[in-house]
mmCIF file with all atom_site columns, C-alpha atoms in Angstrom:
data_model
loop_
_atom_site.group_PDB
_atom_site.id
_atom_site.type_symbol
_atom_site.label_atom_id
_atom_site.label_alt_id
_atom_site.label_comp_id
_atom_site.label_asym_id
_atom_site.label_entity_id
_atom_site.label_seq_id
_atom_site.pdbx_PDB_ins_code
_atom_site.Cartn_x
_atom_site.Cartn_y
_atom_site.Cartn_z
_atom_site.occupancy
_atom_site.B_iso_or_equiv
_atom_site.pdbx_formal_charge
_atom_site.auth_seq_id
_atom_site.auth_comp_id
_atom_site.auth_asym_id
_atom_site.auth_atom_id
_atom_site.pdbx_PDB_model_num
ATOM 1   C CA . PRO A 1 1   ? -13.312 -18.034 -4.574  1.00 69.00 ? 1   PRO A CA 1
ATOM 2   C CA . TYR A 1 2   ? -12.956 -18.436 -0.810  1.00 76.00 ? 2   TYR A CA 1
ATOM 3   C CA . PRO A 1 3   ? -15.137 -15.803 0.960   1.00 82.00 ? 3   PRO A CA 1
ATOM 4   C CA . ILE A 1 4   ? -13.515 -14.377 4.098   1.00 85.00 ? 4   ILE A CA 1
ATOM 5   C CA . GLY A 1 5   ? -15.074 -12.002 6.597   1.00 81.00 ? 5   GLY A CA 1
ATOM 6   C CA . ASN A 1 6   ? -13.114 -8.804  7.149   1.00 76.00 ? 6   ASN A CA 1
ATOM 7   C CA . THR A 1 7   ? -14.471 -6.220  9.624   1.00 74.00 ? 7   THR A CA 1
ATOM 8   C CA . THR A 1 8   ? -17.715 -4.972  8.059   1.00 77.00 ? 8   THR A CA 1
ATOM 9   C CA . PHE A 1 9   ? -17.409 -6.746  4.698   1.00 80.00 ? 9   PHE A CA 1
ATOM 10  C CA . SER A 1 10  ? -16.323 -10.002 3.139   1.00 83.00 ? 10  SER A CA 1
ATOM 11  C CA . ALA A 1 11  ? -13.847 -10.640 0.342   1.00 83.00 ? 11  ALA A CA 1
ATOM 12  C CA . SER A 1 12  ? -12.911 -13.662 -1.722  1.00 85.00 ? 12  SER A CA 1
ATOM 13  C CA . MET A 1 13  ? -9.511  -15.239 -2.220  1.00 87.00 ? 13  MET A CA 1
ATOM 14  C CA . MET A 1 14  ? -9.040  -16.541 -5.739  1.00 92.00 ? 14  MET A CA 1
ATOM 15  C CA . ASP A 1 15  ? -7.099  -19.685 -6.470  1.00 95.00 ? 15  ASP A CA 1
ATOM 16  C CA . LEU A 1 16  ? -3.910  -18.424 -8.093  1.00 96.00 ? 16  LEU A CA 1
ATOM 17  C CA . THR A 1 17  ? -2.697  -21.979 -8.664  1.00 97.00 ? 17  THR A CA 1
ATOM 18  C CA . ASN A 1 18  ? -5.480  -22.384 -11.245 1.00 97.00 ? 18  ASN A CA 1
ATOM 19  C CA . PRO A 1 19  ? -4.281  -21.256 -14.726 1.00 97.00 ? 19  PRO A CA 1
ATOM 20  C CA . ASP A 1 20  ? -7.842  -20.411 -15.772 1.00 97.00 ? 20  ASP A CA 1
ATOM 21  C CA . CYS A 1 21  ? -8.220  -18.164 -12.733 1.00 96.00 ? 21  CYS A CA 1
ATOM 22  C CA . ARG A 1 22  ? -4.988  -16.321 -13.552 1.00 97.00 ? 22  ARG A CA 1
ATOM 23  C CA . THR A 1 23  ? -6.132  -15.841 -17.147 1.00 97.00 ? 23  THR A CA 1
ATOM 24  C CA . TRP A 1 24  ? -9.447  -14.415 -15.930 1.00 97.00 ? 24  TRP A CA 1
ATOM 25  C CA . ILE A 1 25  ? -7.762  -11.993 -13.510 1.00 96.00 ? 25  ILE A CA 1
ATOM 26  C CA . LYS A 1 26  ? -5.409  -10.687 -16.197 1.00 97.00 ? 26  LYS A CA 1
ATOM 27  C CA . ALA A 1 27  ? -8.285  -10.213 -18.620 1.00 98.00 ? 27  ALA A CA 1
ATOM 28  C CA . PHE A 1 28  ? -10.165 -8.315  -15.906 1.00 97.00 ? 28  PHE A CA 1
ATOM 29  C CA . ILE A 1 29  ? -7.166  -6.029  -15.275 1.00 97.00 ? 29  ILE A CA 1
ATOM 30  C CA . LYS A 1 30  ? -6.749  -5.302  -18.959 1.00 97.00 ? 30  LYS A CA 1
ATOM 31  C CA . SER A 1 31  ? -10.424 -4.555  -19.661 1.00 97.00 ? 31  SER A CA 1
ATOM 32  C CA . ASN A 1 32  ? -11.337 -2.742  -16.433 1.00 97.00 ? 32  ASN A CA 1
ATOM 33  C CA . TYR A 1 33  ? -8.095  -0.916  -15.661 1.00 96.00 ? 33  TYR A CA 1
ATOM 34  C CA . LEU A 1 34  ? -5.818  -0.579  -18.665 1.00 97.00 ? 34  LEU A CA 1
ATOM 35  C CA . ASP A 1 35  ? -8.419  -0.254  -21.420 1.00 97.00 ? 35  ASP A CA 1
ATOM 36  C CA . VAL A 1 36  ? -10.118 2.640   -19.608 1.00 96.00 ? 36  VAL A CA 1
ATOM 37  C CA . GLY A 1 37  ? -6.858  4.539   -19.169 1.00 95.00 ? 37  GLY A CA 1
ATOM 38  C CA . SER A 1 38  ? -5.874  3.684   -15.594 1.00 95.00 ? 38  SER A CA 1
ATOM 39  C CA . SER A 1 39  ? -2.146  3.881   -15.019 1.00 95.00 ? 39  SER A CA 1
ATOM 40  C CA . GLY A 1 40  ? -2.035  2.688   -11.424 1.00 93.00 ? 40  GLY A CA 1
ATOM 41  C CA . TRP A 1 41  ? -3.939  0.969   -8.626  1.00 95.00 ? 41  TRP A CA 1
ATOM 42  C CA . MET A 1 42  ? -3.675  -0.342  -5.084  1.00 95.00 ? 42  MET A CA 1
ATOM 43  C CA . LEU A 1 43  ? -3.213  -4.117  -5.072  1.00 95.00 ? 43  LEU A CA 1
ATOM 44  C CA . ASP A 1 44  ? -4.464  -4.735  -1.561  1.00 92.00 ? 44  ASP A CA 1
ATOM 45  C CA . TYR A 1 45  ? -4.673  -7.787  0.712   1.00 90.00 ? 45  TYR A CA 1
ATOM 46  C CA . ALA A 1 46  ? -3.372  -11.283 -0.319  1.00 93.00 ? 46  ALA A CA 1
ATOM 47  C CA . GLU A 1 47  ? -1.901  -11.940 3.132   1.00 92.00 ? 47  GLU A CA 1
ATOM 48  C CA . ALA A 1 48  ? -4.767  -14.039 4.469   1.00 90.00 ? 48  ALA A CA 1
ATOM 49  C CA . LEU A 1 49  ? -4.952  -17.244 2.439   1.00 92.00 ? 49  LEU A CA 1
ATOM 50  C CA . PRO A 1 50  ? -6.834  -19.665 4.737   1.00 92.00 ? 50  PRO A CA 1
ATOM 51  C CA . LEU A 1 51  ? -4.734  -22.578 5.875   1.00 93.00 ? 51  LEU A CA 1
ATOM 52  C CA . ASP A 1 52  ? -7.605  -24.947 5.075   1.00 92.00 ? 52  ASP A CA 1
ATOM 53  C CA . ALA A 1 53  ? -8.086  -23.757 1.480   1.00 93.00 ? 53  ALA A CA 1
ATOM 54  C CA . LYS A 1 54  ? -8.317  -26.419 -1.225  1.00 94.00 ? 54  LYS A CA 1
ATOM 55  C CA . LEU A 1 55  ? -6.040  -25.385 -4.078  1.00 96.00 ? 55  LEU A CA 1
ATOM 56  C CA . HIS A 1 56  ? -6.274  -26.402 -7.718  1.00 96.00 ? 56  HIS A CA 1
ATOM 57  C CA . SER A 1 57  ? -2.633  -27.500 -7.657  1.00 97.00 ? 57  SER A CA 1
ATOM 58  C CA . LYS A 1 58  ? -3.284  -29.810 -4.670  1.00 97.00 ? 58  LYS A CA 1
ATOM 59  C CA . GLN A 1 59  ? -0.558  -27.960 -2.754  1.00 96.00 ? 59  GLN A CA 1
ATOM 60  C CA . ASP A 1 60  ? -0.913  -27.638 0.980   1.00 97.00 ? 60  ASP A CA 1
ATOM 61  C CA . ALA A 1 61  ? -2.429  -24.212 1.665   1.00 96.00 ? 61  ALA A CA 1
ATOM 62  C CA . ALA A 1 62  ? -0.272  -23.679 4.751   1.00 96.00 ? 62  ALA A CA 1
ATOM 63  C CA . SER A 1 63  ? 2.872   -24.226 2.653   1.00 96.00 ? 63  SER A CA 1
ATOM 64  C CA . TYR A 1 64  ? 1.564   -21.982 -0.143  1.00 97.00 ? 64  TYR A CA 1
ATOM 65  C CA . HIS A 1 65  ? 0.413   -19.227 2.236   1.00 96.00 ? 65  HIS A CA 1
ATOM 66  C CA . ASN A 1 66  ? 3.511   -17.017 1.892   1.00 96.00 ? 66  ASN A CA 1
ATOM 67  C CA . GLU A 1 67  ? 3.763   -17.662 -1.839  1.00 97.00 ? 67  GLU A CA 1
ATOM 68  C CA . TYR A 1 68  ? 0.282   -16.278 -2.434  1.00 97.00 ? 68  TYR A CA 1
ATOM 69  C CA . PRO A 1 69  ? 1.189   -12.556 -2.184  1.00 97.00 ? 69  PRO A CA 1
ATOM 70  C CA . ILE A 1 70  ? 4.097   -13.133 -4.566  1.00 97.00 ? 70  ILE A CA 1
ATOM 71  C CA . GLU A 1 71  ? 1.766   -14.656 -7.146  1.00 97.00 ? 71  GLU A CA 1
ATOM 72  C CA . TRP A 1 72  ? -0.820  -11.919 -6.499  1.00 97.00 ? 72  TRP A CA 1
ATOM 73  C CA . ALA A 1 73  ? 1.724   -9.306  -7.603  1.00 97.00 ? 73  ALA A CA 1
ATOM 74  C CA . LYS A 1 74  ? 3.020   -11.511 -10.401 1.00 98.00 ? 74  LYS A CA 1
ATOM 75  C CA . VAL A 1 75  ? -0.417  -11.754 -12.031 1.00 97.00 ? 75  VAL A CA 1
ATOM 76  C CA . SER A 1 76  ? -0.694  -7.959  -12.241 1.00 97.00 ? 76  SER A CA 1
ATOM 77  C CA . ARG A 1 77  ? 2.878   -7.698  -13.511 1.00 97.00 ? 77  ARG A CA 1
ATOM 78  C CA . GLU A 1 78  ? 2.129   -10.250 -16.220 1.00 98.00 ? 78  GLU A CA 1
ATOM 79  C CA . ALA A 1 79  ? -1.019  -8.351  -17.207 1.00 97.00 ? 79  ALA A CA 1
ATOM 80  C CA . ILE A 1 80  ? 0.752   -5.034  -17.745 1.00 97.00 ? 80  ILE A CA 1
ATOM 81  C CA . SER A 1 81  ? 3.656   -6.771  -19.481 1.00 97.00 ? 81  SER A CA 1
ATOM 82  C CA . GLU A 1 82  ? 1.334   -8.578  -21.886 1.00 97.00 ? 82  GLU A CA 1
ATOM 83  C CA . ALA A 1 83  ? -0.405  -5.259  -22.579 1.00 97.00 ? 83  ALA A CA 1
ATOM 84  C CA . GLY A 1 84  ? 2.936   -3.631  -23.381 1.00 97.00 ? 84  GLY A CA 1
ATOM 85  C CA . VAL A 1 85  ? 2.642   -0.946  -20.689 1.00 96.00 ? 85  VAL A CA 1
ATOM 86  C CA . GLU A 1 86  ? 5.109   -2.244  -18.107 1.00 93.00 ? 86  GLU A CA 1
ATOM 87  C CA . ASP A 1 87  ? 7.029   1.049   -18.123 1.00 92.00 ? 87  ASP A CA 1
ATOM 88  C CA . GLU A 1 88  ? 3.866   3.158   -17.860 1.00 95.00 ? 88  GLU A CA 1
ATOM 89  C CA . VAL A 1 89  ? 1.824   1.519   -15.079 1.00 97.00 ? 89  VAL A CA 1
ATOM 90  C CA . LEU A 1 90  ? 2.390   1.334   -11.331 1.00 95.00 ? 90  LEU A CA 1
ATOM 91  C CA . PHE A 1 91  ? 0.558   -0.790  -8.779  1.00 97.00 ? 91  PHE A CA 1
ATOM 92  C CA . PHE A 1 92  ? 1.424   -0.923  -5.099  1.00 96.00 ? 92  PHE A CA 1
ATOM 93  C CA . THR A 1 93  ? 1.041   -3.914  -2.830  1.00 96.00 ? 93  THR A CA 1
ATOM 94  C CA . ARG A 1 94  ? 0.726   -4.294  0.932   1.00 92.00 ? 94  ARG A CA 1
ATOM 95  C CA . SER A 1 95  ? 1.571   -7.958  1.414   1.00 94.00 ? 95  SER A CA 1
ATOM 96  C CA . GLY A 1 96  ? 4.698   -9.703  0.209   1.00 93.00 ? 96  GLY A CA 1
ATOM 97  C CA . TYR A 1 97  ? 7.382   -12.320 0.707   1.00 93.00 ? 97  TYR A CA 1
ATOM 98  C CA . HIS A 1 98  ? 10.973  -12.910 -0.371  1.00 90.00 ? 98  HIS A CA 1
ATOM 99  C CA . CYS A 1 99  ? 10.448  -12.693 -4.162  1.00 92.00 ? 99  CYS A CA 1
ATOM 100 C CA . SER A 1 100 ? 7.806   -9.936  -4.121  1.00 94.00 ? 100 SER A CA 1
ATOM 101 C CA . PRO A 1 101 ? 10.214  -7.130  -5.210  1.00 92.00 ? 101 PRO A CA 1
ATOM 102 C CA . ARG A 1 102 ? 10.721  -9.002  -8.487  1.00 93.00 ? 102 ARG A CA 1
ATOM 103 C CA . TYR A 1 103 ? 7.077   -8.513  -9.426  1.00 96.00 ? 103 TYR A CA 1
ATOM 104 C CA . SER A 1 104 ? 5.573   -5.651  -7.441  1.00 95.00 ? 104 SER A CA 1
ATOM 105 C CA . THR A 1 105 ? 6.246   -2.209  -8.888  1.00 94.00 ? 105 THR A CA 1
ATOM 106 C CA . CYS A 1 106 ? 5.950   -0.588  -5.456  1.00 94.00 ? 106 CYS A CA 1
ATOM 107 C CA . PHE A 1 107 ? 4.907   -1.320  -1.882  1.00 96.00 ? 107 PHE A CA 1
ATOM 108 C CA . TRP A 1 108 ? 3.081   0.562   0.817   1.00 95.00 ? 108 TRP A CA 1
ATOM 109 C CA . LEU A 1 109 ? 3.244   0.137   4.551   1.00 94.00 ? 109 LEU A CA 1
ATOM 110 C CA . GLY A 1 110 ? -0.380  -0.736  5.249   1.00 92.00 ? 110 GLY A CA 1
ATOM 111 C CA . ASP A 1 111 ? -2.759  0.906   7.680   1.00 93.00 ? 111 ASP A CA 1
ATOM 112 C CA . GLN A 1 112 ? -0.998  3.064   10.265  1.00 94.00 ? 112 GLN A CA 1
ATOM 113 C CA . LEU A 1 113 ? -2.919  4.569   13.159  1.00 94.00 ? 113 LEU A CA 1
ATOM 114 C CA . THR A 1 114 ? -3.627  8.277   12.842  1.00 95.00 ? 114 THR A CA 1
ATOM 115 C CA . SER A 1 115 ? -1.307  8.912   15.775  1.00 95.00 ? 115 SER A CA 1
ATOM 116 C CA . TRP A 1 116 ? 2.208   9.886   16.853  1.00 95.00 ? 116 TRP A CA 1
ATOM 117 C CA . ARG A 1 117 ? 2.915   6.468   18.354  1.00 91.00 ? 117 ARG A CA 1
ATOM 118 C CA . GLN A 1 118 ? 5.998   4.475   17.453  1.00 91.00 ? 118 GLN A CA 1
ATOM 119 C CA . GLU A 1 119 ? 4.146   1.155   17.497  1.00 90.00 ? 119 GLU A CA 1
ATOM 120 C CA . ASP A 1 120 ? 1.856   1.918   14.543  1.00 92.00 ? 120 ASP A CA 1
ATOM 121 C CA . GLY A 1 121 ? 1.732   5.693   14.041  1.00 95.00 ? 121 GLY A CA 1
ATOM 122 C CA . ILE A 1 122 ? 3.868   8.181   12.146  1.00 97.00 ? 122 ILE A CA 1
ATOM 123 C CA . LYS A 1 123 ? 7.071   7.007   13.861  1.00 96.00 ? 123 LYS A CA 1
ATOM 124 C CA . SER A 1 124 ? 6.499   3.472   12.621  1.00 96.00 ? 124 SER A CA 1
ATOM 125 C CA . VAL A 1 125 ? 6.621   4.760   9.025   1.00 96.00 ? 125 VAL A CA 1
ATOM 126 C CA . VAL A 1 126 ? 10.307  5.600   9.370   1.00 94.00 ? 126 VAL A CA 1
ATOM 127 C CA . VAL A 1 127 ? 11.064  2.204   10.912  1.00 94.00 ? 127 VAL A CA 1
ATOM 128 C CA . GLY A 1 128 ? 8.999   0.412   8.279   1.00 94.00 ? 128 GLY A CA 1
ATOM 129 C CA . LEU A 1 129 ? 10.644  2.197   5.361   1.00 94.00 ? 129 LEU A CA 1
ATOM 130 C CA . LEU A 1 130 ? 14.142  1.508   6.636   1.00 92.00 ? 130 LEU A CA 1
ATOM 131 C CA . SER A 1 131 ? 13.604  -2.132  7.607   1.00 92.00 ? 131 SER A CA 1
ATOM 132 C CA . SER A 1 132 ? 11.674  -3.063  4.459   1.00 92.00 ? 132 SER A CA 1
ATOM 133 C CA . GLY A 1 133 ? 14.199  -1.174  2.347   1.00 91.00 ? 133 GLY A CA 1
ATOM 134 C CA . PHE A 1 134 ? 17.062  -3.226  3.677   1.00 89.00 ? 134 PHE A CA 1
ATOM 135 C CA . CYS A 1 135 ? 15.017  -6.377  3.025   1.00 89.00 ? 135 CYS A CA 1
ATOM 136 C CA . GLY A 1 136 ? 14.848  -5.635  -0.693  1.00 89.00 ? 136 GLY A CA 1
ATOM 137 C CA . MET A 1 137 ? 11.552  -3.736  -0.805  1.00 92.00 ? 137 MET A CA 1
ATOM 138 C CA . SER A 1 138 ? 13.304  -0.664  -2.152  1.00 91.00 ? 138 SER A CA 1
ATOM 139 C CA . LEU A 1 139 ? 10.285  1.313   -3.353  1.00 93.00 ? 139 LEU A CA 1
ATOM 140 C CA . ASN A 1 140 ? 7.883   1.762   -0.471  1.00 95.00 ? 140 ASN A CA 1
ATOM 141 C CA . HIS A 1 141 ? 5.691   4.471   1.030   1.00 95.00 ? 141 HIS A CA 1
ATOM 142 C CA . GLY A 1 142 ? 2.889   5.144   3.484   1.00 94.00 ? 142 GLY A CA 1
ATOM 143 C CA . ASP A 1 143 ? -0.483  6.888   3.543   1.00 97.00 ? 143 ASP A CA 1
ATOM 144 C CA . ILE A 1 144 ? -0.021  10.594  4.276   1.00 98.00 ? 144 ILE A CA 1
ATOM 145 C CA . GLY A 1 145 ? -1.767  11.133  7.603   1.00 97.00 ? 145 GLY A CA 1
ATOM 146 C CA . GLY A 1 146 ? -2.213  7.447   8.396   1.00 96.00 ? 146 GLY A CA 1
ATOM 147 C CA . TYR A 1 147 ? -5.372  5.424   7.875   1.00 95.00 ? 147 TYR A CA 1
ATOM 148 C CA . THR A 1 148 ? -6.868  3.833   10.985  1.00 93.00 ? 148 THR A CA 1
ATOM 149 C CA . THR A 1 149 ? -8.995  6.152   13.110  1.00 91.00 ? 149 THR A CA 1
ATOM 150 C CA . THR A 1 150 ? -10.540 4.753   16.278  1.00 88.00 ? 150 THR A CA 1
ATOM 151 C CA . ALA A 1 151 ? -12.458 7.881   17.322  1.00 75.00 ? 151 ALA A CA 1
ATOM 152 C CA . VAL A 1 152 ? -15.944 6.435   16.929  1.00 70.00 ? 152 VAL A CA 1
ATOM 153 C CA . LEU A 1 153 ? -17.303 7.576   20.328  1.00 69.00 ? 153 LEU A CA 1
ATOM 154 C CA . PRO A 1 154 ? -18.212 11.195  21.175  1.00 69.00 ? 154 PRO A CA 1
ATOM 155 C CA . PHE A 1 155 ? -15.580 11.291  23.937  1.00 68.00 ? 155 PHE A CA 1
ATOM 156 C CA . HIS A 1 156 ? -11.837 10.642  24.154  1.00 73.00 ? 156 HIS A CA 1
ATOM 157 C CA . ILE A 1 157 ? -10.447 7.443   25.691  1.00 74.00 ? 157 ILE A CA 1
ATOM 158 C CA . PRO A 1 158 ? -6.689  7.636   26.429  1.00 73.00 ? 158 PRO A CA 1
ATOM 159 C CA . PHE A 1 159 ? -4.545  5.127   24.487  1.00 68.00 ? 159 PHE A CA 1
ATOM 160 C CA . ILE A 1 160 ? -7.620  3.900   22.594  1.00 78.00 ? 160 ILE A CA 1
ATOM 161 C CA . THR A 1 161 ? -8.992  6.932   20.736  1.00 85.00 ? 161 THR A CA 1
ATOM 162 C CA . PHE A 1 162 ? -6.923  8.034   17.749  1.00 89.00 ? 162 PHE A CA 1
ATOM 163 C CA . ARG A 1 163 ? -7.838  10.703  15.227  1.00 91.00 ? 163 ARG A CA 1
ATOM 164 C CA . ARG A 1 164 ? -5.787  12.809  12.834  1.00 95.00 ? 164 ARG A CA 1
ATOM 165 C CA . SER A 1 165 ? -5.019  16.327  13.994  1.00 96.00 ? 165 SER A CA 1
ATOM 166 C CA . GLN A 1 166 ? -3.859  19.201  11.813  1.00 98.00 ? 166 GLN A CA 1
ATOM 167 C CA . GLU A 1 167 ? -0.392  19.074  13.352  1.00 98.00 ? 167 GLU A CA 1
ATOM 168 C CA . LEU A 1 168 ? -0.043  15.342  12.731  1.00 98.00 ? 168 LEU A CA 1
ATOM 169 C CA . LEU A 1 169 ? -1.146  15.661  9.113   1.00 98.00 ? 169 LEU A CA 1
ATOM 170 C CA . MET A 1 170 ? 1.291   18.504  8.446   1.00 98.00 ? 170 MET A CA 1
ATOM 171 C CA . ARG A 1 171 ? 4.226   16.564  9.888   1.00 98.00 ? 171 ARG A CA 1
ATOM 172 C CA . TRP A 1 172 ? 3.218   13.486  7.871   1.00 98.00 ? 172 TRP A CA 1
ATOM 173 C CA . ILE A 1 173 ? 3.110   15.608  4.708   1.00 98.00 ? 173 ILE A CA 1
ATOM 174 C CA . GLU A 1 174 ? 6.675   16.733  5.356   1.00 98.00 ? 174 GLU A CA 1
ATOM 175 C CA . LEU A 1 175 ? 7.858   13.168  5.917   1.00 97.00 ? 175 LEU A CA 1
ATOM 176 C CA . CYS A 1 176 ? 6.302   11.697  2.782   1.00 97.00 ? 176 CYS A CA 1
ATOM 177 C CA . ALA A 1 177 ? 7.645   14.420  0.496   1.00 98.00 ? 177 ALA A CA 1
ATOM 178 C CA . PHE A 1 178 ? 10.990  12.608  0.753   1.00 96.00 ? 178 PHE A CA 1
ATOM 179 C CA . THR A 1 179 ? 9.744   9.077   0.013   1.00 95.00 ? 179 THR A CA 1
ATOM 180 C CA . ALA A 1 180 ? 9.111   7.230   -3.248  1.00 94.00 ? 180 ALA A CA 1
ATOM 181 C CA . ILE A 1 181 ? 5.400   8.121   -3.446  1.00 95.00 ? 181 ILE A CA 1
ATOM 182 C CA . PHE A 1 182 ? 3.533   11.226  -2.244  1.00 97.00 ? 182 PHE A CA 1
ATOM 183 C CA . ARG A 1 183 ? -0.019  9.951   -1.702  1.00 96.00 ? 183 ARG A CA 1
ATOM 184 C CA . THR A 1 184 ? -2.801  11.064  0.618   1.00 95.00 ? 184 THR A CA 1
ATOM 185 C CA . HIS A 1 185 ? -5.530  9.009   2.256   1.00 95.00 ? 185 HIS A CA 1
ATOM 186 C CA . GLU A 1 186 ? -8.673  10.349  3.908   1.00 95.00 ? 186 GLU A CA 1
ATOM 187 C CA . GLY A 1 187 ? -8.659  7.455   6.400   1.00 94.00 ? 187 GLY A CA 1
ATOM 188 C CA . ASN A 1 188 ? -11.322 4.969   7.401   1.00 92.00 ? 188 ASN A CA 1
ATOM 189 C CA . VAL A 1 189 ? -13.400 7.645   9.193   1.00 91.00 ? 189 VAL A CA 1
ATOM 190 C CA . PRO A 1 190 ? -12.902 10.766  7.041   1.00 94.00 ? 190 PRO A CA 1
ATOM 191 C CA . GLY A 1 191 ? -15.265 12.994  8.983   1.00 92.00 ? 191 GLY A CA 1
ATOM 192 C CA . ARG A 1 192 ? -13.267 12.592  12.187  1.00 91.00 ? 192 ARG A CA 1
ATOM 193 C CA . ASN A 1 193 ? -9.900  13.285  10.565  1.00 94.00 ? 193 ASN A CA 1
ATOM 194 C CA . HIS A 1 194 ? -8.264  16.567  9.613   1.00 97.00 ? 194 HIS A CA 1
ATOM 195 C CA . GLN A 1 195 ? -7.923  16.562  5.812   1.00 98.00 ? 195 GLN A CA 1
ATOM 196 C CA . ILE A 1 196 ? -5.600  18.481  3.509   1.00 97.00 ? 196 ILE A CA 1
ATOM 197 C CA . ASP A 1 197 ? -8.481  20.820  2.558   1.00 97.00 ? 197 ASP A CA 1
ATOM 198 C CA . SER A 1 198 ? -9.861  21.230  6.091   1.00 97.00 ? 198 SER A CA 1
ATOM 199 C CA . HIS A 1 199 ? -7.985  24.492  6.633   1.00 98.00 ? 199 HIS A CA 1
ATOM 200 C CA . PRO A 1 200 ? -6.259  26.961  4.275   1.00 98.00 ? 200 PRO A CA 1
ATOM 201 C CA . ALA A 1 201 ? -2.986  26.617  6.193   1.00 98.00 ? 201 ALA A CA 1
ATOM 202 C CA . THR A 1 202 ? -3.016  22.836  5.744   1.00 98.00 ? 202 THR A CA 1
ATOM 203 C CA . LEU A 1 203 ? -3.744  23.110  2.044   1.00 98.00 ? 203 LEU A CA 1
ATOM 204 C CA . ALA A 1 204 ? -0.932  25.652  1.575   1.00 98.00 ? 204 ALA A CA 1
ATOM 205 C CA . HIS A 1 205 ? 1.429   23.371  3.507   1.00 98.00 ? 205 HIS A CA 1
ATOM 206 C CA . PHE A 1 206 ? 0.459   20.411  1.329   1.00 98.00 ? 206 PHE A CA 1
ATOM 207 C CA . ALA A 1 207 ? 0.952   22.450  -1.850  1.00 98.00 ? 207 ALA A CA 1
ATOM 208 C CA . ARG A 1 208 ? 4.392   23.567  -0.681  1.00 98.00 ? 208 ARG A CA 1
ATOM 209 C CA . PHE A 1 209 ? 5.616   20.030  -0.055  1.00 98.00 ? 209 PHE A CA 1
ATOM 210 C CA . ALA A 1 210 ? 3.981   18.746  -3.235  1.00 98.00 ? 210 ALA A CA 1
ATOM 211 C CA . ARG A 1 211 ? 6.277   21.205  -5.006  1.00 98.00 ? 211 ARG A CA 1
ATOM 212 C CA . VAL A 1 212 ? 9.221   19.896  -2.992  1.00 98.00 ? 212 VAL A CA 1
ATOM 213 C CA . PHE A 1 213 ? 8.345   16.346  -4.054  1.00 98.00 ? 213 PHE A CA 1
ATOM 214 C CA . ALA A 1 214 ? 8.065   17.433  -7.693  1.00 98.00 ? 214 ALA A CA 1
ATOM 215 C CA . ALA A 1 215 ? 11.373  19.293  -7.530  1.00 98.00 ? 215 ALA A CA 1
ATOM 216 C CA . LEU A 1 216 ? 13.140  16.103  -6.442  1.00 98.00 ? 216 LEU A CA 1
ATOM 217 C CA . ALA A 1 217 ? 11.926  14.132  -9.490  1.00 97.00 ? 217 ALA A CA 1
ATOM 218 C CA . ALA A 1 218 ? 15.308  13.906  -11.230 1.00 97.00 ? 218 ALA A CA 1
ATOM 219 C CA . TYR A 1 219 ? 17.083  12.888  -8.036  1.00 96.00 ? 219 TYR A CA 1
ATOM 220 C CA . ARG A 1 220 ? 14.351  10.355  -7.241  1.00 95.00 ? 220 ARG A CA 1
ATOM 221 C CA . GLU A 1 221 ? 14.666  8.864   -10.736 1.00 95.00 ? 221 GLU A CA 1
ATOM 222 C CA . GLN A 1 222 ? 18.382  8.371   -10.146 1.00 95.00 ? 222 GLN A CA 1
ATOM 223 C CA . LEU A 1 223 ? 17.673  6.635   -6.839  1.00 93.00 ? 223 LEU A CA 1
ATOM 224 C CA . CYS A 1 224 ? 15.008  4.449   -8.491  1.00 91.00 ? 224 CYS A CA 1
ATOM 225 C CA . CYS A 1 225 ? 17.586  3.239   -11.017 1.00 91.00 ? 225 CYS A CA 1
ATOM 226 C CA . GLU A 1 226 ? 19.998  2.510   -8.182  1.00 91.00 ? 226 GLU A CA 1
ATOM 227 C CA . ALA A 1 227 ? 17.285  0.629   -6.315  1.00 89.00 ? 227 ALA A CA 1
ATOM 228 C CA . SER A 1 228 ? 16.468  -1.432  -9.411  1.00 85.00 ? 228 SER A CA 1
ATOM 229 C CA . GLU A 1 229 ? 20.080  -2.306  -10.111 1.00 88.00 ? 229 GLU A CA 1
ATOM 230 C CA . ARG A 1 230 ? 21.429  -2.808  -6.585  1.00 87.00 ? 230 ARG A CA 1
ATOM 231 C CA . GLY A 1 231 ? 18.381  -3.297  -4.379  1.00 84.00 ? 231 GLY A CA 1
ATOM 232 C CA . LEU A 1 232 ? 19.194  -0.297  -2.193  1.00 86.00 ? 232 LEU A CA 1
ATOM 233 C CA . PRO A 1 233 ? 16.291  1.458   -0.412  1.00 87.00 ? 233 PRO A CA 1
ATOM 234 C CA . LEU A 1 234 ? 15.058  4.751   -1.757  1.00 87.00 ? 234 LEU A CA 1
#
C-alpha cells in the first residue's frame, strides 16, 4: 500500500501489478460485498497513482499511471465474473482511461459543485455526459444535487460559497431522471444542503421523477443494449 493524504483523511494505493494483491482484492470483494448480498458499489478514486511509486512489475509508475484505473475496474469485473454474478451486479467508477468501458459496468461524473455554474455545477453534467458518451463511456451519470459544498462559514462569499438550494435540487432531479442512473447524494456537508426530504414539495417532486425514471425502464434497456453493441451514449 502507498498511503496518500486526501483532504481530511489518507488512503492507500494498492499495487495492482502484484498478482497476490489482485487475488486479495477479489477475495475481499467476494466476502465483504457479494457474500453479504450487495449488488452494487461505488468504485472510487484510482486516478492518483504517485509517479514515484515502486511497482511489483518494475514498470515505471509514470507510464503505468493511466493504466491503473483500467486495472482497478478490471479487478472488480473479474471478481463478479468469477462469482458468476456479472449480469446481476453493478459498480460505478470515477476514473478511467481508453479501455475502461471494457471493464467498468458504469461511470459517474465525480464531484460537481452544488451550484448552477457551467464550470463544475449542474450545467457541467450535461457537457460531461455528452463528451464522455462520445468517448465510449456510454453509461454514465452524476450525483443528484451535486456533491461539493463550500458553505462552511456563517456568511456568504460571492463566487466562493456554494450550497444546494431547493430549486437547484429540483432541477437536478429532473435532469437525472433521463440518464442511466437515478442516484441521490447528500453531499459533503449534508446539514448545509437542501435534501430530498427537507420539504414535502421536494419529496413529492423526487417521487414524481422517480416514477418517470421507472417508467422509462424498457426504453432504457433498449438503449443499454445499443450502447453495449455500438458504443453509443445513453
